[in-house]
Short mmCIF file of C-alpha atoms in Angstrom, two decimals:
data_model
loop_
_atom_site.label_atom_id
_atom_site.label_comp_id
_atom_site.label_asym_id
_atom_site.label_seq_id
_atom_site.Cartn_x
_atom_site.Cartn_y
_atom_site.Cartn_z
CA UNK N 1251 113.66 62.36 -24.07
CA UNK N 1252 115.59 60.61 -26.66
CA UNK N 1253 114.45 57.61 -28.82
CA UNK N 1254 116.71 55.29 -27.18
CA UNK N 1255 115.91 55.87 -23.43
CA UNK N 1256 112.41 55.29 -24.06
CA UNK N 1257 112.58 52.04 -23.24
CA UNK N 1258 113.89 51.99 -20.29
CA UNK N 1259 114.63 49.38 -16.83
CA UNK N 1260 114.76 50.53 -13.33
CA UNK N 1261 116.72 49.32 -11.05
CA UNK N 1262 116.24 49.98 -7.06
CA UNK N 1263 119.20 49.55 -5.62
CA UNK N 1264 118.68 47.90 -1.52
CA UNK N 1265 122.62 47.70 -1.21
CA UNK N 1266 123.42 44.34 -2.97
CA UNK N 1267 127.15 43.93 -3.52
CA UNK N 1268 125.68 42.81 -7.43
CA UNK N 1269 123.55 45.56 -8.04
CA UNK N 1270 125.51 47.43 -10.82
CA UNK N 1271 126.16 44.11 -12.30
CA UNK N 1272 122.25 43.77 -12.62
CA UNK N 1273 122.64 47.09 -14.86
CA UNK N 1274 125.31 45.53 -16.92
CA UNK N 1275 123.16 42.96 -17.90
CA UNK N 1276 120.40 44.45 -19.00
CA UNK N 1277 122.68 46.54 -21.18
CA UNK N 1278 123.70 43.30 -22.56
CA UNK N 1279 119.82 43.14 -24.32
CA UNK N 1280 120.34 46.42 -25.51
CA UNK N 1281 117.99 48.03 -23.43
CA UNK N 1282 118.87 51.18 -21.52
CA UNK N 1283 118.19 51.06 -17.51
CA UNK N 1284 119.08 53.73 -14.41
CA UNK N 1285 120.10 52.39 -10.99
CA UNK N 1286 118.06 54.74 -8.23
CA UNK N 1287 118.06 53.75 -4.60
CA UNK N 1288 115.03 52.23 -2.96
CA UNK N 1289 113.22 54.65 -1.66
CA UNK N 1290 112.69 56.74 -4.58
CA UNK N 1291 109.46 58.53 -4.28
CA UNK N 1292 106.86 56.91 -6.33
CA UNK N 1293 106.41 60.43 -8.50
CA UNK N 1294 109.69 60.29 -9.22
CA UNK N 1295 109.54 56.34 -10.62
CA UNK N 1296 106.34 57.55 -12.42
CA UNK N 1297 108.08 60.53 -13.96
CA UNK N 1298 110.56 57.82 -14.56
CA UNK N 1299 107.74 55.95 -16.60
CA UNK N 1300 109.81 52.85 -16.57
CA UNK N 1301 108.91 49.90 -19.05
CA UNK N 1302 110.35 47.36 -16.25
CA UNK N 1303 111.28 47.18 -12.70
CA UNK N 1304 114.01 45.09 -11.35
CA UNK N 1305 114.39 44.71 -7.31
CA UNK N 1306 117.66 44.04 -5.96
CA UNK N 1307 119.41 41.94 -3.40
CA UNK N 1308 120.05 43.13 -0.21
CA UNK N 1309 122.11 42.61 2.55
CA UNK N 1310 119.23 43.39 5.92
CA UNK N 1311 116.47 40.89 6.32
CA UNK N 1312 112.54 42.24 5.08
CA UNK N 1313 111.01 41.39 8.69
CA UNK N 1314 113.58 43.42 10.16
CA UNK N 1315 113.10 47.30 11.86
CA UNK N 1316 113.70 49.74 10.11
CA UNK N 1317 114.71 46.99 6.99
CA UNK N 1318 114.30 48.79 3.57
CA UNK N 1319 111.37 49.23 1.95
CA UNK N 1320 109.86 50.63 -0.80
CA UNK N 1321 106.20 52.43 -1.98
CA UNK N 1322 103.10 50.52 -1.42
CA UNK N 1323 102.00 51.57 -4.97
CA UNK N 1324 104.70 49.98 -6.99
CA UNK N 1325 102.82 47.39 -7.98
CA UNK N 1326 100.26 48.96 -8.57
CA UNK N 1327 101.97 50.53 -11.55
CA UNK N 1328 101.17 47.98 -14.19
CA UNK N 1329 104.58 47.30 -15.00
CA UNK N 1330 106.28 44.32 -14.72
CA UNK N 1331 108.53 43.72 -11.89
CA UNK N 1332 111.66 41.29 -10.76
CA UNK N 1333 112.92 40.81 -7.74
CA UNK N 1334 116.13 39.58 -6.96
CA UNK N 1335 117.08 37.64 -3.61
CA UNK N 1336 115.87 40.59 -1.08
CA UNK N 1337 113.56 42.10 -4.17
CA UNK N 1338 111.27 38.78 -3.56
CA UNK N 1339 111.34 37.95 -0.22
CA UNK N 1340 110.23 41.92 -0.25
CA UNK N 1341 107.80 40.63 -3.12
CA UNK N 1342 106.65 38.22 -1.21
CA UNK N 1343 105.74 39.83 2.62
CA UNK N 1344 104.08 42.79 0.78
CA UNK N 1345 101.32 40.19 -0.66
CA UNK N 1346 100.94 38.54 2.72
CA UNK N 1347 103.64 35.92 2.92
CA UNK N 1348 106.01 34.94 5.21
CA UNK N 1349 109.81 35.42 4.78
CA UNK N 1350 111.51 33.18 7.73
CA UNK N 1351 115.40 33.06 8.75
CA UNK N 1352 116.49 29.17 6.57
CA UNK N 1353 117.40 26.76 8.74
CA UNK N 1354 120.56 26.55 6.45
CA UNK N 1355 121.80 29.47 4.54
CA UNK N 1356 122.88 29.14 0.96
CA UNK N 1357 126.07 31.01 -0.01
CA UNK N 1358 127.62 29.65 -3.42
CA UNK N 1359 126.37 27.04 -5.89
CA UNK N 1360 123.09 25.18 -5.75
CA UNK N 1361 121.10 23.29 -8.89
CA UNK N 1362 118.28 24.95 -8.93
CA UNK N 1363 114.72 21.99 -9.78
CA UNK N 1364 112.03 23.18 -11.79
CA UNK N 1365 108.84 22.40 -10.36
CA UNK N 1366 106.69 21.83 -13.85
CA UNK N 1367 105.26 24.02 -16.22
CA UNK N 1368 107.59 26.70 -15.78
CA UNK N 1369 106.11 29.93 -17.49
CA UNK N 1370 107.29 32.47 -20.07
CA UNK N 1371 110.22 34.45 -17.52
CA UNK N 1372 111.84 30.88 -17.77
CA UNK N 1373 111.97 29.61 -20.99
CA UNK N 1374 114.99 27.86 -21.88
CA UNK N 1375 116.07 28.89 -18.41
CA UNK N 1376 115.98 24.73 -17.43
CA UNK N 1377 117.65 21.79 -18.77
CA UNK N 1378 116.55 18.03 -18.17
CA UNK N 1379 114.34 20.53 -15.19
CA UNK N 1380 117.60 21.39 -13.35
CA UNK N 1381 119.79 24.91 -13.36
CA UNK N 1382 123.14 26.31 -12.21
CA UNK N 1383 122.65 28.64 -10.00
CA UNK N 1384 124.41 31.68 -7.12
CA UNK N 1385 122.64 31.76 -4.33
CA UNK N 1386 123.70 34.26 -1.13
CA UNK N 1387 121.11 34.82 0.96
CA UNK N 1388 120.35 33.38 5.09
CA UNK N 1389 116.49 34.10 4.78
CA UNK N 1390 113.72 32.35 2.40
CA UNK N 1391 110.14 32.31 1.78
CA UNK N 1392 108.50 29.98 4.61
CA UNK N 1393 104.54 30.03 3.46
CA UNK N 1394 103.58 31.75 -0.23
CA UNK N 1395 101.31 34.94 -1.14
CA UNK N 1396 98.19 34.82 -2.44
CA UNK N 1397 98.33 34.44 -6.46
CA UNK N 1398 101.82 33.23 -6.32
CA UNK N 1399 102.82 30.43 -7.85
CA UNK N 1400 106.41 27.94 -6.83
CA UNK N 1401 108.58 28.08 -10.61
CA UNK N 1402 111.59 26.37 -8.45
CA UNK N 1403 113.13 25.09 -5.87
CA UNK N 1404 116.84 24.11 -4.47
CA UNK N 1405 117.67 21.32 -1.62
CA UNK N 1406 117.69 23.95 1.08
CA UNK N 1407 114.75 26.14 -0.17
CA UNK N 1408 111.91 24.72 -1.07
CA UNK N 1409 110.75 28.56 -2.95
CA UNK N 1410 113.01 29.55 -5.02
CA UNK N 1411 111.60 31.40 -7.60
CA UNK N 1412 108.13 32.60 -7.78
CA UNK N 1413 105.59 34.28 -10.10
CA UNK N 1414 102.23 35.53 -10.83
CA UNK N 1415 101.80 35.77 -14.18
CA UNK N 1416 98.00 37.74 -14.07
CA UNK N 1417 100.01 40.51 -12.74
CA UNK N 1418 103.44 40.33 -14.26
CA UNK N 1419 105.19 39.55 -11.40
CA UNK N 1420 107.98 37.57 -10.62
CA UNK N 1421 110.60 36.34 -8.47
CA UNK N 1422 114.23 34.37 -8.03
CA UNK N 1423 116.17 34.20 -4.86
CA UNK N 1424 119.37 33.45 -6.63
CA UNK N 1425 120.86 35.57 -8.64
CA UNK N 1426 120.82 35.93 -12.14
CA UNK N 1427 123.03 39.41 -13.23
CA UNK N 1428 126.13 37.22 -11.92
CA UNK N 1429 128.46 34.90 -13.85
CA UNK N 1430 127.74 32.22 -12.01
CA UNK N 1431 124.47 31.96 -13.08
CA UNK N 1432 125.00 30.03 -16.59
CA UNK N 1433 121.48 30.96 -17.13
CA UNK N 1434 120.97 34.13 -15.36
CA UNK N 1435 121.75 36.59 -18.32
CA UNK N 1436 119.04 34.38 -20.51
CA UNK N 1437 116.79 35.27 -17.66
CA UNK N 1438 117.40 38.91 -17.77
CA UNK N 1439 117.13 38.92 -21.46
CA UNK N 1440 113.73 36.96 -21.15
CA UNK N 1441 112.49 40.08 -18.66
CA UNK N 1442 113.15 42.37 -20.36
CA UNK N 1443 113.33 42.17 -23.48
CA UNK N 1444 110.10 39.68 -23.56
CA UNK N 1445 107.87 40.38 -20.51
CA UNK N 1446 108.80 44.58 -20.71
CA UNK N 1447 108.57 44.35 -24.02
CA UNK N 1448 111.64 46.14 -25.31
CA UNK N 1449 112.74 46.40 -28.85
CA UNK N 1450 116.49 46.62 -27.71
CA UNK N 1451 117.48 50.44 -28.85
CA UNK N 1452 120.68 51.10 -26.74
CA UNK N 1453 122.86 50.11 -29.80
CA UNK N 1454 126.08 51.64 -31.04
CA UNK N 1455 125.26 53.77 -33.99
CA UNK N 1456 121.54 54.67 -31.67
CA UNK N 1457 123.94 55.42 -28.91
CA UNK N 1458 126.85 57.81 -31.07
CA UNK N 1459 123.20 59.85 -33.12
CA UNK N 1460 122.55 60.66 -29.01
CA UNK N 1461 125.86 61.71 -27.93
CA UNK N 1462 126.42 63.96 -30.44
CA UNK N 1463 122.45 65.37 -30.50
CA UNK N 1464 123.31 66.23 -26.71
CA UNK N 1465 126.65 67.77 -26.76
CA UNK N 1466 125.69 70.11 -29.69
CA UNK N 1467 122.53 71.08 -28.17
CA UNK N 1468 124.62 71.46 -24.78
CA UNK N 1469 127.60 73.12 -26.21
CA UNK N 1470 126.20 75.44 -29.18
CA UNK N 1471 129.52 77.47 -30.01
CA UNK N 1472 131.13 77.16 -27.09
CA UNK N 1473 134.23 75.62 -27.30
CA UNK N 1474 135.36 72.96 -24.92
CA UNK N 1475 138.91 71.60 -23.76
CA UNK N 1476 139.32 67.44 -22.85
CA UNK N 1477 142.40 66.45 -20.91
CA UNK N 1478 143.47 64.08 -23.16
CA UNK N 1479 145.38 61.08 -21.22
CA UNK N 1480 145.77 58.73 -23.75
CA UNK N 1481 143.41 56.06 -22.61
CA UNK N 1482 140.62 54.43 -24.08
CA UNK N 1483 138.05 56.52 -21.72
CA UNK N 1484 139.23 59.56 -22.61
CA UNK N 1485 140.40 58.77 -26.20
CA UNK N 1486 136.90 57.67 -27.09
CA UNK N 1487 135.33 60.42 -25.22
CA UNK N 1488 137.32 62.85 -27.73
CA UNK N 1489 136.46 61.36 -30.75
CA UNK N 1490 132.86 61.66 -29.93
CA UNK N 1491 133.37 65.13 -29.15
CA UNK N 1492 134.98 65.85 -32.60
CA UNK N 1493 132.93 64.05 -34.43
CA UNK N 1494 130.21 66.11 -33.26
CA UNK N 1495 131.85 69.64 -32.64
CA UNK N 1496 135.03 69.58 -35.00
CA UNK N 1497 137.54 72.24 -34.28
CA UNK N 1498 135.71 73.52 -30.95
CA UNK N 1499 137.62 70.92 -29.22
CA UNK N 1500 141.17 71.66 -27.82
CA UNK N 1501 142.89 68.35 -26.48
CA UNK N 1502 145.10 68.97 -23.37
CA UNK N 1503 147.07 66.25 -23.22
CA UNK N 1504 149.42 67.40 -19.51
CA UNK N 1505 152.75 65.25 -19.73
CA UNK N 1506 152.70 64.71 -15.79
CA UNK N 1507 155.97 62.60 -15.34
CA UNK N 1508 152.73 59.87 -14.60
CA UNK N 1509 152.76 58.05 -17.83
CA UNK N 1510 153.70 55.01 -19.40
CA UNK N 1511 157.11 54.58 -21.04
CA UNK N 1512 156.69 56.95 -24.23
CA UNK N 1513 153.26 57.71 -23.73
CA UNK N 1514 153.31 61.20 -24.77
CA UNK N 1515 154.46 60.73 -28.27
CA UNK N 1516 151.97 58.09 -29.21
CA UNK N 1517 149.34 60.70 -28.33
CA UNK N 1518 150.58 63.35 -29.82
CA UNK N 1519 150.66 60.91 -32.99
CA UNK N 1520 147.30 59.38 -32.71
CA UNK N 1521 145.25 62.60 -32.18
CA UNK N 1522 147.13 65.57 -33.51
CA UNK N 1523 148.73 63.58 -36.97
CA UNK N 1524 146.20 61.50 -37.91
CA UNK N 1525 142.72 62.65 -36.57
CA UNK N 1526 143.41 66.03 -36.73
CA UNK N 1527 142.07 66.94 -33.70
CA UNK N 1528 143.93 69.80 -31.65
CA UNK N 1529 146.25 68.55 -29.18
CA UNK N 1530 148.31 71.03 -26.68
CA UNK N 1531 150.98 69.04 -25.02
CA UNK N 1532 152.10 70.65 -21.62
CA UNK N 1533 154.97 69.17 -19.52
CA UNK N 1534 154.21 69.52 -16.03
CA UNK N 1535 156.34 66.83 -15.17
CA UNK N 1536 158.52 68.65 -12.60
CA UNK N 1537 155.52 70.58 -11.23
CA UNK N 1538 153.89 67.38 -10.18
CA UNK N 1539 156.88 65.60 -8.60
CA UNK N 1540 157.16 68.77 -6.68
CA UNK N 1541 153.58 68.86 -5.07
CA UNK N 1542 153.75 64.75 -4.55
CA UNK N 1543 157.01 64.96 -2.61
CA UNK N 1544 156.48 63.67 0.87
CA UNK N 1545 152.86 62.41 0.21
CA UNK N 1546 152.37 59.19 0.47
CA UNK N 1547 148.77 58.44 1.44
CA UNK N 1548 146.60 57.32 -1.31
CA UNK N 1549 144.13 59.49 -1.18
CA UNK N 1550 146.07 62.04 -0.05
CA UNK N 1551 148.08 61.83 -4.07
CA UNK N 1552 144.67 61.49 -5.80
CA UNK N 1553 143.60 64.57 -4.22
CA UNK N 1554 146.74 66.23 -5.56
CA UNK N 1555 147.44 65.05 -8.54
CA UNK N 1556 143.80 66.04 -9.54
CA UNK N 1557 144.45 69.94 -8.25
CA UNK N 1558 146.79 69.98 -10.52
CA UNK N 1559 145.83 68.72 -13.45
CA UNK N 1560 142.58 70.92 -12.71
CA UNK N 1561 144.22 73.90 -12.22
CA UNK N 1562 146.08 73.23 -15.91
CA UNK N 1563 143.06 72.81 -17.72
CA UNK N 1564 141.35 76.44 -16.33
CA UNK N 1565 144.88 77.63 -17.45
CA UNK N 1566 145.23 76.07 -20.58
CA UNK N 1567 141.12 77.70 -21.28
CA UNK N 1568 141.94 81.01 -20.36
CA UNK N 1569 144.37 80.77 -23.70
CA UNK N 1570 141.15 79.55 -25.61
CA UNK N 1571 137.95 82.26 -26.15
CA UNK N 1572 134.28 81.29 -25.44
CA UNK N 1573 136.18 77.99 -23.81
CA UNK N 1574 132.95 77.35 -21.56
CA UNK N 1575 133.40 73.33 -20.92
CA UNK N 1576 135.53 70.49 -20.24
CA UNK N 1577 135.12 67.23 -20.95
CA UNK N 1578 136.00 64.34 -19.14
CA UNK N 1579 136.25 60.48 -19.92
CA UNK N 1580 133.67 59.71 -16.68
CA UNK N 1581 132.39 56.43 -17.59
CA UNK N 1582 129.85 54.52 -15.41
CA UNK N 1583 131.75 52.67 -12.87
CA UNK N 1584 133.75 55.86 -11.99
CA UNK N 1585 131.04 57.40 -10.45
CA UNK N 1586 129.83 54.15 -8.89
CA UNK N 1587 132.76 53.41 -7.90
CA UNK N 1588 132.72 57.32 -5.95
CA UNK N 1589 129.80 56.30 -4.29
CA UNK N 1590 127.24 56.35 -6.77
CA UNK N 1591 126.04 59.86 -8.01
CA UNK N 1592 122.52 57.82 -8.81
CA UNK N 1593 121.93 55.95 -5.31
CA UNK N 1594 124.03 57.30 -3.21
CA UNK N 1595 124.00 54.06 -1.32
CA UNK N 1596 127.54 52.79 -2.85
CA UNK N 1597 130.41 52.25 -0.21
CA UNK N 1598 133.46 54.65 -1.82
CA UNK N 1599 136.03 52.58 -2.40
CA UNK N 1600 138.04 55.06 -4.14
CA UNK N 1601 138.00 58.73 -5.59
CA UNK N 1602 138.67 59.61 -8.56
CA UNK N 1603 139.80 63.32 -9.91
CA UNK N 1604 137.73 62.97 -12.65
CA UNK N 1605 133.88 63.07 -10.44
CA UNK N 1606 131.82 64.92 -8.22
CA UNK N 1607 132.02 68.09 -9.83
CA UNK N 1608 134.49 70.83 -10.37
CA UNK N 1609 136.05 73.69 -7.54
CA UNK N 1610 133.94 76.43 -7.19
CA UNK N 1611 136.53 78.73 -8.05
CA UNK N 1612 136.84 76.73 -11.72
CA UNK N 1613 134.55 78.79 -13.99
CA UNK N 1614 134.27 75.62 -16.61
CA UNK N 1615 131.30 73.87 -17.19
CA UNK N 1616 131.48 69.45 -16.61
CA UNK N 1617 131.01 67.54 -20.73
CA UNK N 1618 130.84 63.88 -19.66
CA UNK N 1619 129.85 62.38 -22.78
CA UNK N 1620 130.44 58.76 -21.17
CA UNK N 1621 129.04 59.12 -17.86
CA UNK N 1622 126.12 56.06 -18.93
CA UNK N 1623 128.35 53.76 -20.41
CA UNK N 1624 130.09 50.84 -19.54
CA UNK N 1625 133.42 50.13 -20.03
CA UNK N 1626 133.25 47.26 -22.33
CA UNK N 1627 130.76 49.76 -24.06
CA UNK N 1628 132.46 52.31 -24.51
CA UNK N 1629 135.31 49.54 -26.39
CA UNK N 1630 132.48 49.37 -28.37
CA UNK N 1631 131.32 53.43 -29.85
CA UNK N 1632 135.43 53.66 -30.09
CA UNK N 1633 136.01 51.16 -32.81
CA UNK N 1634 132.12 52.33 -34.34
CA UNK N 1635 133.80 55.57 -34.31
CA UNK N 1636 136.97 54.21 -35.87
CA UNK N 1637 139.80 54.34 -33.40
CA UNK N 1638 142.93 52.06 -33.88
CA UNK N 1639 142.10 48.39 -32.48
CA UNK N 1640 145.15 48.63 -30.25
CA UNK N 1641 144.00 51.61 -28.53
CA UNK N 1642 139.95 50.63 -28.60
CA UNK N 1643 141.60 47.62 -26.36
CA UNK N 1644 144.18 49.04 -24.06
CA UNK N 1645 143.99 48.28 -20.77
CA UNK N 1646 142.85 50.37 -18.54
CA UNK N 1647 145.49 53.48 -17.07
CA UNK N 1648 143.51 55.25 -13.81
CA UNK N 1649 143.42 58.67 -13.95
CA UNK N 1650 146.66 59.45 -11.73
CA UNK N 1651 148.74 57.38 -13.33
CA UNK N 1652 151.69 56.00 -11.83
CA UNK N 1653 150.80 57.75 -9.15
CA UNK N 1654 148.77 55.46 -7.31
CA UNK N 1655 151.44 52.60 -8.63
CA UNK N 1656 154.01 53.65 -7.19
CA UNK N 1657 153.26 52.42 -3.24
CA UNK N 1658 153.75 55.81 -0.84
CA UNK N 1659 155.93 58.52 -1.70
CA UNK N 1660 156.48 59.01 -5.45
CA UNK N 1661 159.63 59.99 -6.67
CA UNK N 1662 161.35 60.90 -10.04
CA UNK N 1663 163.41 57.78 -9.33
CA UNK N 1664 160.88 55.39 -8.58
CA UNK N 1665 158.47 56.28 -12.02
CA UNK N 1666 161.12 56.07 -14.45
CA UNK N 1667 161.88 52.59 -12.57
CA UNK N 1668 158.39 51.12 -13.13
CA UNK N 1669 158.30 52.51 -16.18
CA UNK N 1670 160.62 50.46 -17.99
CA UNK N 1671 159.59 47.60 -16.07
CA UNK N 1672 155.81 47.81 -16.84
CA UNK N 1673 157.15 48.68 -20.71
CA UNK N 1674 159.47 45.17 -20.65
CA UNK N 1675 155.89 42.93 -19.18
CA UNK N 1676 153.49 44.79 -21.93
CA UNK N 1677 155.50 43.64 -24.37
CA UNK N 1678 156.15 39.97 -23.25
CA UNK N 1679 152.22 40.17 -22.50
CA UNK N 1680 151.93 40.84 -25.83
CA UNK N 1681 154.19 38.60 -27.75
CA UNK N 1682 152.86 35.62 -26.00
CA UNK N 1683 149.79 36.52 -27.40
CA UNK N 1684 148.15 37.09 -23.80
CA UNK N 1685 147.38 40.87 -23.61
CA UNK N 1686 144.11 40.06 -25.46
CA UNK N 1687 142.72 37.60 -23.15
CA UNK N 1688 143.70 39.74 -20.34
CA UNK N 1689 141.25 42.39 -18.39
CA UNK N 1690 144.26 45.10 -17.36
CA UNK N 1691 148.20 44.30 -16.53
CA UNK N 1692 150.16 46.40 -14.86
CA UNK N 1693 153.70 47.02 -12.71
CA UNK N 1694 153.08 48.53 -9.20
CA UNK N 1695 156.57 49.58 -7.65
CA UNK N 1696 156.89 48.68 -4.05
CA UNK N 1697 159.08 50.71 -1.51
CA UNK N 1698 160.94 48.87 -0.28
CA UNK N 1699 164.13 47.20 -0.52
CA UNK N 1700 165.03 43.13 -0.75
CA UNK N 1701 168.67 41.40 -0.37
CA UNK N 1702 169.82 40.21 -4.13
CA UNK N 1703 173.20 38.43 -5.92
CA UNK N 1704 173.93 39.92 -8.79
CA UNK N 1705 177.28 38.34 -10.83
CA UNK N 1706 179.61 38.04 -7.48
CA UNK N 1707 177.74 40.63 -6.00
CA UNK N 1708 175.50 41.60 -3.04
CA UNK N 1709 172.24 43.63 -4.49
CA UNK N 1710 169.68 45.96 -2.11
CA UNK N 1711 167.31 46.50 -4.80
CA UNK N 1712 163.66 47.27 -5.12
CA UNK N 1713 160.64 45.17 -5.65
CA UNK N 1714 157.92 45.19 -8.25
CA UNK N 1715 154.53 43.17 -8.75
CA UNK N 1716 153.00 42.31 -11.68
CA UNK N 1717 149.62 41.99 -11.78
CA UNK N 1718 146.82 40.70 -14.17
CA UNK N 1719 143.40 40.41 -13.80
CA UNK N 1720 140.34 39.30 -16.07
CA UNK N 1721 137.12 40.77 -15.80
CA UNK N 1722 133.73 41.57 -17.69
CA UNK N 1723 132.96 44.91 -16.04
CA UNK N 1724 135.89 45.24 -13.82
CA UNK N 1725 133.01 44.95 -10.51
CA UNK N 1726 134.75 41.77 -9.96
CA UNK N 1727 137.90 40.18 -11.73
CA UNK N 1728 139.78 37.60 -10.81
CA UNK N 1729 143.49 36.83 -10.82
CA UNK N 1730 144.62 36.22 -14.39
CA UNK N 1731 146.86 32.79 -14.72
CA UNK N 1732 149.77 33.29 -16.24
CA UNK N 1733 152.28 30.28 -17.81
CA UNK N 1734 154.92 29.91 -15.10
CA UNK N 1735 157.65 29.68 -17.98
CA UNK N 1736 155.94 33.33 -19.72
CA UNK N 1737 156.51 34.53 -15.86
CA UNK N 1738 159.91 33.62 -15.81
CA UNK N 1739 160.58 35.10 -19.05
CA UNK N 1740 159.39 38.28 -17.72
CA UNK N 1741 160.94 38.75 -14.19
CA UNK N 1742 164.43 37.54 -16.24
CA UNK N 1743 163.77 40.36 -18.52
CA UNK N 1744 163.01 43.21 -15.73
CA UNK N 1745 165.74 41.91 -12.90
CA UNK N 1746 168.28 42.03 -16.09
CA UNK N 1747 166.90 44.86 -17.79
CA UNK N 1748 165.72 47.57 -15.07
CA UNK N 1749 168.63 48.87 -12.98
CA UNK N 1750 167.30 49.13 -9.48
CA UNK N 1751 165.24 45.79 -9.13
CA UNK N 1752 166.32 42.42 -8.14
CA UNK N 1753 163.12 41.22 -7.10
CA UNK N 1754 159.60 40.57 -8.87
CA UNK N 1755 155.98 39.04 -7.05
CA UNK N 1756 152.97 37.70 -9.02
CA UNK N 1757 149.63 39.07 -7.52
CA UNK N 1758 147.16 36.51 -7.01
CA UNK N 1759 144.34 38.68 -5.21
CA UNK N 1760 140.97 38.32 -6.48
CA UNK N 1761 138.30 41.24 -6.24
CA UNK N 1762 136.58 41.30 -3.53
CA UNK N 1763 138.45 41.40 -1.64
CA UNK N 1764 141.52 42.99 -2.99
CA UNK N 1765 141.10 45.99 -5.28
CA UNK N 1766 142.42 46.00 -9.02
CA UNK N 1767 144.42 48.84 -8.69
CA UNK N 1768 146.89 48.84 -4.86
CA UNK N 1769 146.18 51.59 -4.36
#
């Protein structure tokens, strides 16, 4: 086990929509953590050797038949435990407390009130005896278990934070992991750093050093091919692997016709000319367009695109002697949104062509050095590796590219229209200073025509929708309020400069309930 993984927090997932945010907050404390299902066997927990354990929230009631439970001996391991929402109720019930349906459910903002001496976990959490928090529960602890004391309450719930300092057991009814609990990050940091005693070894320089060591151990003297897209993830993966094994890395840039304007030339210039990385450019535009003809279902489009990528990588690997590895820029959110390889409990939101292994007929092994990292961690690693700022902080671009930003069937004509509209949009965001304030922005092509008037003539042309969101973790996101004058200028330019578009709309949907991408 590497040094950066010796201090680690185990997060047991009971099905909360916020579980991944817990992991993100722990990482912000510079401590490694892993998500595992709530029914992880005690022997596996012991083998994991956690420095601390966090029990997530969940949608069930602890008193329901068949409700998620944990190993009876979990609380006897001598490891600090923090229960959040369902986790607190589970802990309370385990030690003899009573959990009942609340007379009044609490969802959203609540004011937490301190009951006196808050204890070490809550140092600095309360200001003038109160702290705003985010609630999401229909049950509450009615009778406190023996050995525990109440730390805080709200107007609707008499028991909202509990502790057994002697046994290092803590519970809160609210969700400290969400941004709507302003002091939540402090509470998690206090648990991880002070209660669990973690020193904080999960830092960029050590993550890079650890990754380089593991890449060298995995690969040996084999050759590695990497699908370079120009996006943040594959770019950082390429830089990291190149740092580890140099010329053993062979990047393949597939020009699939689904890229942003002039992206192919930019990728080749950055990596081939400036970084000295071996990059082969494969012109496969017509191959992708032909395979996508008549395909309109989003998942089917992803599968078609993913299969061709894999086929091309396999073809290219056969041209390189001893190429036994396929490297990918898979990151943690990819894994989570593809059903959560670690927990197995997450709902499948969308498939990713770079998650879930390779087809049986392909003889390459996977190399995924970023698989443990969140997007912002990847960006920090990229800067540490010396990649250009504009590349590292570029907005995310989906693996299937414009294939999932064109609703319905993908056609070359649609790609050309969308490429030009998107380029104008992004250019204007840079010019107005908005680009770096927005987490992700892009245009979407709608395959519907609307009536318009240009000059003295009637038009019947296509519609594009503009999307811009702000988020810290891409698990939840809010739409970004671009000023009206900027939207007006962007719309005017797109309609005037892109033939085929006569209407521009702006998407004001948040995630959830919408996703960031339209497909």
